[in-house]
XYZ file of C-alpha atoms in Angstrom:
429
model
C 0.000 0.000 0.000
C 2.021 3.018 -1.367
C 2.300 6.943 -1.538
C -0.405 6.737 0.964
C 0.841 9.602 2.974
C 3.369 11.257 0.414
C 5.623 10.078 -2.175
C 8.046 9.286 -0.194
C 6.191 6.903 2.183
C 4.883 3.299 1.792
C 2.679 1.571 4.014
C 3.439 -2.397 5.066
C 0.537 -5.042 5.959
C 1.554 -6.847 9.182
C 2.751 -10.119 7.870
C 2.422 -11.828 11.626
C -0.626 -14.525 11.596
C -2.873 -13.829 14.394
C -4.455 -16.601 16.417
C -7.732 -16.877 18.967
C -10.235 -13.530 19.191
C -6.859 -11.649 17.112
C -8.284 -12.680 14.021
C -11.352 -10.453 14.292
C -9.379 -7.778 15.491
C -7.918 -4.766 13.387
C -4.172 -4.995 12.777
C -1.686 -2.080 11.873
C -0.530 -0.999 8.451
C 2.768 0.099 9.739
C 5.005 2.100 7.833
C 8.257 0.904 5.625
C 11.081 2.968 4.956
C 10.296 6.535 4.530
C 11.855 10.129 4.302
C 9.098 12.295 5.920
C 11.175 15.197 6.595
C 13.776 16.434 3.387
C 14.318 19.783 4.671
C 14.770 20.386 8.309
C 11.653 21.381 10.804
C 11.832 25.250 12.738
C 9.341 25.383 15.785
C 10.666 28.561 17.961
C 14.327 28.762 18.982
C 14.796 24.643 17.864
C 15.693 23.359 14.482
C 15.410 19.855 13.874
C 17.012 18.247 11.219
C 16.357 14.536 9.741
C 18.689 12.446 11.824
C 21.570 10.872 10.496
C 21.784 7.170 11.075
C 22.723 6.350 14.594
C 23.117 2.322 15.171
C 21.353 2.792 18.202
C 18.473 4.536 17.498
C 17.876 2.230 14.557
C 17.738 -1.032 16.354
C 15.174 0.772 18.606
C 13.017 1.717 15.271
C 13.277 -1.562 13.959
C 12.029 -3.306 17.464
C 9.270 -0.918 17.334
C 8.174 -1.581 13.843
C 8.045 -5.592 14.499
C 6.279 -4.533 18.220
C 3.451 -2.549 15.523
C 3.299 -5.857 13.183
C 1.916 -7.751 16.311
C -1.015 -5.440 17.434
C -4.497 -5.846 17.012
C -7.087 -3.535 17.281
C -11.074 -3.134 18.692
C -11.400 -0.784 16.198
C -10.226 0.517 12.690
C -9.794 4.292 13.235
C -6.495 4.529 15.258
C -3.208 5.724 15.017
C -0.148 4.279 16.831
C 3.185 6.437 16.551
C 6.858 6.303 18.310
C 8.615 9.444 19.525
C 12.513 9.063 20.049
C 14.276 11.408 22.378
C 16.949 13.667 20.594
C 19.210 16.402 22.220
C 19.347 19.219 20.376
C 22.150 21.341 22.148
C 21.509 21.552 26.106
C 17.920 20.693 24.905
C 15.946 17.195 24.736
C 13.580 16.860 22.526
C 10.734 14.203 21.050
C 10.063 14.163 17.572
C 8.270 11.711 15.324
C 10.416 12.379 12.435
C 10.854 9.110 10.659
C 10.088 7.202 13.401
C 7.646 3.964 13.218
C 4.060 4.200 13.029
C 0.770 2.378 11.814
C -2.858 2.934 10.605
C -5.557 0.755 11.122
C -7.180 2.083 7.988
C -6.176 4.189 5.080
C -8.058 7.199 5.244
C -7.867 11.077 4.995
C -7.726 11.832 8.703
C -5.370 9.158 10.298
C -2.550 10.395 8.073
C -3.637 14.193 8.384
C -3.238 13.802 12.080
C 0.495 12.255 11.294
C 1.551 14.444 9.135
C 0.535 17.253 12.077
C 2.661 15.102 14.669
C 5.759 15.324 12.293
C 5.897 18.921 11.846
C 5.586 18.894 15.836
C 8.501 18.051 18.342
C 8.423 18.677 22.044
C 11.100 20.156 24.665
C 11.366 17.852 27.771
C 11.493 20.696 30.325
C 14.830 21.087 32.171
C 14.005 22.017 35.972
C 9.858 22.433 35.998
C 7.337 19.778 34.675
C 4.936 22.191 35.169
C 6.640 23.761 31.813
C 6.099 20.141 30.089
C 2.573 21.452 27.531
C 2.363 17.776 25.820
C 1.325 14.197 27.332
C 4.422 13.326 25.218
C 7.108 15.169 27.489
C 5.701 14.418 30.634
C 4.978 10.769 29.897
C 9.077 10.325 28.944
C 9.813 12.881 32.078
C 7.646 10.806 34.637
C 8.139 7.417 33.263
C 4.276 7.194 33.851
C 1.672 6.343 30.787
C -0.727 8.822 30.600
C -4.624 8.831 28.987
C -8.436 9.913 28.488
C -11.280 7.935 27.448
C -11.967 11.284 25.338
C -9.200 14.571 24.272
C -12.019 16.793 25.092
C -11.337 16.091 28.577
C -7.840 18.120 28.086
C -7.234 21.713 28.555
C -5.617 22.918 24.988
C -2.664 23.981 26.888
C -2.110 20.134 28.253
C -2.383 19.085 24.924
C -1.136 21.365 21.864
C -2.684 18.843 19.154
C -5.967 19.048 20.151
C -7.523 21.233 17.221
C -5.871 18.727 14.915
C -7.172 15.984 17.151
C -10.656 17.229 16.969
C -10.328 17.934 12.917
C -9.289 14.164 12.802
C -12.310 12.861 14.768
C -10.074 11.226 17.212
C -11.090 10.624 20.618
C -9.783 8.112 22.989
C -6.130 8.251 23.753
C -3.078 6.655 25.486
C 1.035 7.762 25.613
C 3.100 4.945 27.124
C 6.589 5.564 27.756
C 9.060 2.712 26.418
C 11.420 1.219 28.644
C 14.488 -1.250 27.716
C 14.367 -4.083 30.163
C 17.780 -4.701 30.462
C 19.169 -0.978 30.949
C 15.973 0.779 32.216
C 16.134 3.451 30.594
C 12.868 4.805 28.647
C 13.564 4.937 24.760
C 10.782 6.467 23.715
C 6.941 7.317 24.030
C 4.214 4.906 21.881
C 1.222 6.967 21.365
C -2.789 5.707 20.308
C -5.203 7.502 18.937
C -8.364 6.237 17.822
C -12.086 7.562 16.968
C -13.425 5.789 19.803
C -14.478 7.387 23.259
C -12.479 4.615 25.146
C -13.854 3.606 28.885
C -10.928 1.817 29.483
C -7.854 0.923 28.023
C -6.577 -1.856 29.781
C -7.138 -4.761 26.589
C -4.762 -2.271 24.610
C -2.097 -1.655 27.628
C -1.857 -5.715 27.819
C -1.614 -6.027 24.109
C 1.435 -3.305 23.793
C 3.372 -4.688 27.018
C 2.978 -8.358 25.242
C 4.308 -7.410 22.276
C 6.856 -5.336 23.401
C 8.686 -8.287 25.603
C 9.279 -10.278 22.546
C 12.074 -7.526 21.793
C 12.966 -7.142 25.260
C 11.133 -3.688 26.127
C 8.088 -2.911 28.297
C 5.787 -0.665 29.428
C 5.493 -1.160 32.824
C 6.527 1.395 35.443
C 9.588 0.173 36.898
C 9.701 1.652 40.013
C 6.449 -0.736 40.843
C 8.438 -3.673 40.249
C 11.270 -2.590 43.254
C 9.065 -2.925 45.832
C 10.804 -1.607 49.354
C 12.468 -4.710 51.294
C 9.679 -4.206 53.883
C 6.662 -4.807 52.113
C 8.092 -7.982 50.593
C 9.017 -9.109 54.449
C 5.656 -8.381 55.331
C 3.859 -10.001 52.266
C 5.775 -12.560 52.852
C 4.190 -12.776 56.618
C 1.155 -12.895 55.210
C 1.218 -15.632 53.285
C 2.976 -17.999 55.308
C 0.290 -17.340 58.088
C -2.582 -17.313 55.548
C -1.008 -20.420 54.431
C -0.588 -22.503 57.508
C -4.172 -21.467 58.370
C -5.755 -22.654 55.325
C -4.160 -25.595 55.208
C -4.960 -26.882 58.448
C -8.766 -25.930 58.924
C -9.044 -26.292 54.815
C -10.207 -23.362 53.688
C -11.678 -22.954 50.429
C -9.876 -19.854 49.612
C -8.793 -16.549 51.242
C -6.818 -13.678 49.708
C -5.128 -10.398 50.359
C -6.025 -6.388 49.136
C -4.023 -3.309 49.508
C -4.188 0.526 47.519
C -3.158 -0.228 43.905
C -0.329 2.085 43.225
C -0.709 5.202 41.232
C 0.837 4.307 38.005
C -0.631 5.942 35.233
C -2.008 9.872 34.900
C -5.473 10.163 33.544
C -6.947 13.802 32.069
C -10.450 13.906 33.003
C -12.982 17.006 34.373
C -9.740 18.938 32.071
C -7.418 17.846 35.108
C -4.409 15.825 35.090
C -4.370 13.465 38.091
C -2.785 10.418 38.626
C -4.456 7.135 39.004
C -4.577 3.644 39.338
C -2.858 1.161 37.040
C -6.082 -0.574 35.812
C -6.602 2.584 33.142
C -10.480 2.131 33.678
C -12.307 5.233 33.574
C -14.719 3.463 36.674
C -11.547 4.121 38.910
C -11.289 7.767 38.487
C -11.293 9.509 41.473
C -11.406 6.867 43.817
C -8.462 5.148 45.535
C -8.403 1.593 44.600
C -7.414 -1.694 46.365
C -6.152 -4.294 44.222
C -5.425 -8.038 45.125
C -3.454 -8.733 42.241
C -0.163 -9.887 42.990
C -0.776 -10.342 46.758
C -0.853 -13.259 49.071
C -3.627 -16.009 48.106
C -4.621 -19.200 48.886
C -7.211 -21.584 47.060
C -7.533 -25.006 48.090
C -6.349 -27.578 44.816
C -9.033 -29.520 45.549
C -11.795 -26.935 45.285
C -13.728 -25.545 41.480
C -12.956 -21.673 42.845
C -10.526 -20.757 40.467
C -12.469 -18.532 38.511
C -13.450 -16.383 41.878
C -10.020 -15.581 42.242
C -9.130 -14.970 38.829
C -12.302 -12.610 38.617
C -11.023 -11.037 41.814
C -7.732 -9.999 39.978
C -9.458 -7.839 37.620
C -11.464 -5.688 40.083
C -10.562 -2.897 41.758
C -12.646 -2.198 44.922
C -13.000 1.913 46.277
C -11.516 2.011 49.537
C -14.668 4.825 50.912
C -17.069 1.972 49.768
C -18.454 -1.425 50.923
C -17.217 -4.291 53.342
C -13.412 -3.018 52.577
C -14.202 1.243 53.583
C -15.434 -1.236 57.235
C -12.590 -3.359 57.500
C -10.380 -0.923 56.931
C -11.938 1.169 59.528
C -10.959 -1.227 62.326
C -14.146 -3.958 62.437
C -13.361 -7.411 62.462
C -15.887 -7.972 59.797
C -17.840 -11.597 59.314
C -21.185 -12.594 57.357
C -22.796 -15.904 57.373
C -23.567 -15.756 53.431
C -22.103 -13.157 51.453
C -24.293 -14.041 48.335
C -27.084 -12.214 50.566
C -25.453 -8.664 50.281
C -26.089 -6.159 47.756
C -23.404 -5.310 44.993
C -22.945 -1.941 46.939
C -21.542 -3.867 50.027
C -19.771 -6.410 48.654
C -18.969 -5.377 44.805
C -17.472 -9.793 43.994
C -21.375 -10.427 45.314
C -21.846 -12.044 41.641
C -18.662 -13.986 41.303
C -19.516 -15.447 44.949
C -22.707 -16.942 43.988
C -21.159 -18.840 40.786
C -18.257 -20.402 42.786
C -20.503 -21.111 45.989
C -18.443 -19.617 47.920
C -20.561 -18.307 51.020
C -19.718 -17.569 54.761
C -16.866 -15.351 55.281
C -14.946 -13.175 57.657
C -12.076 -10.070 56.974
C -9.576 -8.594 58.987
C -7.254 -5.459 58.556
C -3.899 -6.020 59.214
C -1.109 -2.815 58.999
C 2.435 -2.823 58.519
C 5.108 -0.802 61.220
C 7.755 -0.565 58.376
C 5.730 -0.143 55.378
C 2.956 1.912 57.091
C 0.624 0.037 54.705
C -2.988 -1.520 55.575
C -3.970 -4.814 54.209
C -7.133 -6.425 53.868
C -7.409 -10.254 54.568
C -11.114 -11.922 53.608
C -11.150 -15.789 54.345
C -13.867 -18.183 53.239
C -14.791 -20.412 55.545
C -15.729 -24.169 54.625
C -19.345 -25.530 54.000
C -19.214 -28.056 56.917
C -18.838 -24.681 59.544
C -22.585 -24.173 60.194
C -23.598 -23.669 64.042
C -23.009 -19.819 64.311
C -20.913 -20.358 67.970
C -18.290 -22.098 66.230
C -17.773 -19.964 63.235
C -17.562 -17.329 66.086
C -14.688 -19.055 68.044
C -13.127 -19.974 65.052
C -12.796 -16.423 63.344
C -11.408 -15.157 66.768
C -8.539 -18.007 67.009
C -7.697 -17.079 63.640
C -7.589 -13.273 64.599
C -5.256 -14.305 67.631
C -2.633 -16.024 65.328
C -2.191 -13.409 63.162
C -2.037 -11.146 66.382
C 0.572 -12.853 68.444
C 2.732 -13.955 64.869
C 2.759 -9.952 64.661
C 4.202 -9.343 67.932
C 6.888 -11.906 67.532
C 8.127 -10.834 63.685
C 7.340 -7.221 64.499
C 6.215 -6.320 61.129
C 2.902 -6.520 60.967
C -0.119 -5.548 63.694
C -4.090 -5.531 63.832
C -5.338 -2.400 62.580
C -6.961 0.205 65.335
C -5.393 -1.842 68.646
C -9.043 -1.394 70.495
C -11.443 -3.037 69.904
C -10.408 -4.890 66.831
C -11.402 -8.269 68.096
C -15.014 -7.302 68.495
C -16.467 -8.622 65.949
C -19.229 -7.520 63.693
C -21.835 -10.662 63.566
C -23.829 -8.851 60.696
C -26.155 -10.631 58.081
C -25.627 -7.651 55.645
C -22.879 -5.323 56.485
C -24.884 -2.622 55.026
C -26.587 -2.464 58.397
């Protein structure tokens, strides 16, 4: 698919063969070699020049352009686009200029929009990212994606291309910043567009961050993946207890929730704020606990797989439902948690399919890490009489009490009264 864009640019069908649901996705027309800029670019005080060829920089393009062949799409109209870093004096810039990009259809506004982007570069700012105007910089400066279901949710001054945008009919968008796994350091910023007023992004974040391993990049914040020696010692507290507990009394299943990091900034109200990595615009505003990635247990011999892997997916508000009480110091417990209302316990539906019923959570918080975590156990079918679930949820509470005071790292939550225990029917009461 040639002279597309201009004479000098050709278009290339990705050549990868899809598999599963990819086949009714859209893939990329991603671009070949191409010489979008003859003459050199002037925006203010910078000129930019075509590059010359820099061994580097090219086996970054050509990972990128193979990372584009293996994308699919929920829609047609979208744009995906790399921006390389570039020092221009004692300046650092991002510019587009012959870098990699793809089209999920050949039409007049996809490459209007890229032929805007090219004549456009940005100035990472030196000392202020206040000074940063474009997602672009401040994605690369940050290290942290940024998006909006819709680009009318950005003041013009947070985003420079937005008449263009808006010309273009494009709607949704996303800027993750490009890291190489091996050195760290970010390489670049992949940006989508696409018509589409996007809820959440999350199928396309997974999509980019699988494709990008096969050439040994990501997208992932990196930072999250350090966690501090002290919340590892005190996960790992958590799990041997939850462990040993399970195992003996054999319990069905019982997992762990704590805040999900901020790892992403979202524009929305025409505000940049940070949020939660799940890039869902349901989370906005809230603070989110995640249990993805925390200490679990599900018995082997039990169907309630699914519950947890349904679990992993949700992010619960920590002002709302059984976890806003837990975390308020209650030592929580309900004889049938398919009873409650969505509102009070938001996995309500996911309970009922896995017959998973009575139930008890505790809040435990950590002296080095200062963080709170969440602890919901489900009890077996063959507890019924209401005096021994009782004693039972108390003996557990004691172990995880007294294993605290030895270790040190880890205490109940609110010292008084947090064995009192809530006997409620529907925590809503």
């Amino acid at each position: 698919m040639n002279d597309m864009l201009n004479e000098n640019i050709s278009l290339e069908p990705s050549s990868g063969a899809f598999y599963g649901e990819s086949i009714y996705l859209t893939p990329l027309w991603v671009s070949g070699k191409a010489d979008e800029l003859s003459q050199s670019t002037t925006t203010g005080d910078y000129e930019l020049m075509a590059p010359k060829i820099d061994p580097h920089n090219q086996i970054v393009e050509d990972k990128i352009k193979a990372v584009l062949k293996l994308l699919t799409f929920r829609e047609q109209h979208v744009l995906v686009q790399f921006w390389s870093p570039r020092v221009v004096g004692k300046h650092q810039l991002l510019t587009s200029i012959d870098q990699p990009f793809g089209l999920g259809v050949i039409d007049e506004r996809l490459p209007l929009y890229r032929k805007d982007s090219v004549h456009n570069f940005f100035v990472v700012a030196k000392d202020d990212e206040d000074e940063d105007t474009s997602p672009i910089a401040r994605v690369f400066r940050r290290g942290l994606p940024e998006w909006s279901s819709d680009l009318a949710n950005y003041l013009p001054k947070h985003f420079p291309q937005q008449e263009c945008a808006n010309l273009c009919n494009l709607h949704g968008y996303l800027a993750l910043p490009v890291f190489d796994s091996l050195t760290r350091s970010c390489v670049g910023i992949l940006e989508l567009l696409a018509s589409s007023k996007y809820p959440s992004f999350d199928y396309e974040v997974q999509q980019f961050e699988t494709a990008l391993k096969t050439q040994k990049l990501t997208c992932l914040e990196l930072q999250v993946l350090d966690d501090p020696a002290s919340n590892v010692i005190e996960l790992d507290e958590i799990f041997k207890i939850m462990k040993v507990v399970c195992r003996t009394d054999q319990l069905p299943l019982a997992q762990t929730w704590a805040l999900s990091p901020f790892t992403s900034v979202a524009s929305y109200e025409q505000n940049l704020k940070k949020s939660c990595n799940r890039y869902d615009t349901r989370c906005l505003g809230n603070v989110c606990m995640s249990t993805c990635g925390l200490p679990f247990h599900v018995d082997q011999g039990g169907t309630w797989w699914n519950f947890r892997q349904e679990c992993k997916k949700q992010h619960l508000d920590k002002s709302r439902g059984f976890i806003s009480k837990v975390l308020s110091g209650d030592l929580c417990f309900c004889e049938d948690v398919t009873k409650l209302s969505v509102e009070v316990y938001p996995l309500v539906h996911y309970a009922r399919r896995s017959g998973l019923t009575s139930w008890f959570a505790i809040c435990l918080h950590g002296l080095e890490s200062n963080n709170d975590y969440v602890l919901e156990f489900f009890l077996p079918s063959h507890m019924k009489e209401n005096k021994d679930i009782q004693d039972y949820v108390l003996e557990v509470a004691s172990i995880f009490e007294s294993e605290g005071k030895v270790t040190r790292t880890m205490k109940p939550a609110h010292d008084l009264p947090w064995l009192s225990v809530d006997w409620l029917t529907d925590l809503g009461e």
